[in-house]
Amino acid sequence: MNWEVEAPNVVTEARFRELVESGYSAEILCQESAHKKGPSYYGIWIMRAVSDDGVEKLLVTARTRTTHNDIKIREFKTITGVVSFLVRIGFSHADVPLEEGQRTTHKLATADKGSSS
């Protein structure tokens, strides 16, 4: 699939952060239900930045030369990974859906916007 032609609504982490800081919501979608393995929970989660008027931008990995500039949907495989990403973006809390098909939405509060360092 040629992502630049067929799927233009994708962003890398830097742009995702900018969109969330400018008012977009961060939507977490559970693609595979969480299961406990040892002390951690594993599953598959993806994220989208969603504007108030419904524009969606899917989070993807950065392009790399080893994959011929392919773009791949960014998948988080642990709850710790999801929470760590949200903290880096500037969120002070995380609500992570645990069952396949569930989604949650986070929006930066004014107090959160200053803490994304």
Short mmCIF file of C-alpha atoms in Angstrom, two decimals:
data_model
loop_
_atom_site.label_atom_id
_atom_site.label_comp_id
_atom_site.label_asym_id
_atom_site.label_seq_id
_atom_site.Cartn_x
_atom_site.Cartn_y
_atom_site.Cartn_z
CA MET A 1 0.00 0.00 0.00
CA ASN A 2 1.30 3.46 -0.86
CA TRP A 3 0.53 5.28 2.41
CA GLU A 4 1.18 8.74 0.98
CA VAL A 5 -1.56 8.26 -1.59
CA GLU A 6 -3.99 5.89 0.11
CA ALA A 7 -3.74 6.85 3.80
CA PRO A 8 -2.78 10.50 4.24
CA ASN A 9 -4.28 10.76 7.74
CA VAL A 10 -1.25 9.47 9.60
CA VAL A 11 1.24 11.24 11.88
CA THR A 12 4.46 10.40 13.68
CA GLU A 13 4.97 10.99 17.42
CA ALA A 14 6.21 14.59 17.07
CA ARG A 15 3.16 15.67 15.06
CA PHE A 16 0.83 13.65 17.32
CA ARG A 17 2.19 15.61 20.30
CA GLU A 18 1.64 18.93 18.48
CA LEU A 19 -1.94 18.01 17.62
CA VAL A 20 -2.77 16.96 21.19
CA GLU A 21 -1.18 20.15 22.55
CA SER A 22 -3.28 22.19 20.10
CA GLY A 23 -6.58 20.66 21.30
CA TYR A 24 -6.95 17.29 19.58
CA SER A 25 -7.94 14.35 21.80
CA ALA A 26 -5.73 11.28 22.11
CA GLU A 27 -7.86 8.21 21.46
CA ILE A 28 -6.59 4.80 22.58
CA LEU A 29 -8.08 1.80 20.77
CA CYS A 30 -7.66 -1.74 22.12
CA GLN A 31 -6.98 -4.08 19.20
CA GLU A 32 -6.30 -7.21 21.26
CA SER A 33 -7.67 -7.77 24.78
CA ALA A 34 -5.19 -7.40 27.64
CA HIS A 35 -3.91 -10.48 29.40
CA LYS A 36 -1.64 -10.77 32.40
CA LYS A 37 1.75 -12.36 31.91
CA GLY A 38 3.99 -12.17 34.97
CA PRO A 39 3.65 -8.74 36.58
CA SER A 40 2.58 -6.98 33.35
CA TYR A 41 -0.46 -6.78 31.09
CA TYR A 42 -0.01 -7.40 27.38
CA GLY A 43 -2.31 -6.72 24.45
CA ILE A 44 -2.28 -4.45 21.39
CA TRP A 45 -3.28 -0.80 21.46
CA ILE A 46 -3.12 1.87 18.76
CA MET A 47 -3.70 5.62 19.03
CA ARG A 48 -5.32 8.36 17.04
CA ALA A 49 -5.38 12.13 17.41
CA VAL A 50 -8.99 13.28 16.92
CA SER A 51 -10.14 16.88 16.45
CA ASP A 52 -13.39 18.25 17.84
CA ASP A 53 -14.87 18.15 14.33
CA GLY A 54 -13.92 14.49 13.79
CA VAL A 55 -10.64 14.70 11.83
CA GLU A 56 -8.60 11.60 12.72
CA LYS A 57 -4.84 11.12 12.45
CA LEU A 58 -3.48 7.63 13.13
CA LEU A 59 -0.16 7.37 15.00
CA VAL A 60 2.52 5.61 12.94
CA THR A 61 6.18 4.81 13.42
CA ALA A 62 8.82 7.05 11.85
CA ARG A 63 10.03 5.96 8.44
CA THR A 64 13.29 4.05 8.36
CA ARG A 65 15.69 3.17 5.59
CA THR A 66 15.74 -0.48 6.61
CA THR A 67 12.08 -0.81 5.65
CA HIS A 68 12.30 1.18 2.39
CA ASN A 69 10.46 4.16 3.91
CA ASP A 70 7.46 2.01 4.79
CA ILE A 71 5.05 3.48 7.29
CA LYS A 72 3.70 1.16 9.96
CA ILE A 73 0.91 1.73 12.48
CA ARG A 74 2.44 2.26 15.91
CA GLU A 75 1.34 -0.61 18.14
CA PHE A 76 1.78 -0.64 21.89
CA LYS A 77 2.08 -4.16 23.29
CA THR A 78 2.02 -3.44 27.03
CA ILE A 79 -0.04 -1.20 29.27
CA THR A 80 3.25 0.22 30.55
CA GLY A 81 4.09 1.29 27.00
CA VAL A 82 0.73 3.04 26.59
CA VAL A 83 1.05 4.85 29.92
CA SER A 84 4.68 5.85 29.27
CA PHE A 85 3.73 7.31 25.89
CA LEU A 86 0.84 9.31 27.40
CA VAL A 87 3.10 10.68 30.14
CA ARG A 88 5.68 11.77 27.52
CA ILE A 89 2.91 13.60 25.64
CA GLY A 90 2.01 15.46 28.84
CA PHE A 91 -0.93 13.62 30.39
CA SER A 92 -1.14 13.33 34.16
CA HIS A 93 -3.45 10.27 34.10
CA ALA A 94 -4.22 7.32 31.85
CA ASP A 95 -7.41 5.36 31.20
CA VAL A 96 -6.48 2.31 29.12
CA PRO A 97 -9.19 0.11 27.57
CA LEU A 98 -8.64 -3.57 28.36
CA GLU A 99 -10.96 -5.40 25.95
CA GLU A 100 -10.75 -5.66 22.18
CA GLY A 101 -12.87 -3.01 20.49
CA GLN A 102 -12.95 -0.65 23.47
CA ARG A 103 -11.60 2.89 23.22
CA THR A 104 -10.91 5.75 25.58
CA THR A 105 -10.24 9.41 24.91
CA HIS A 106 -7.89 11.80 26.69
CA LYS A 107 -7.69 15.55 26.30
CA LEU A 108 -4.90 17.66 27.77
CA ALA A 109 -6.16 19.92 30.51
CA THR A 110 -4.64 23.39 30.81
CA ALA A 111 -2.72 22.20 33.89
CA ASP A 112 -1.31 19.22 31.94
CA LYS A 113 -0.03 21.28 29.00
CA GLY A 114 2.83 22.75 30.99
CA SER A 115 4.09 19.38 32.27
CA SER A 116 5.18 17.71 28.99
CA SER A 117 8.94 18.00 29.41
#
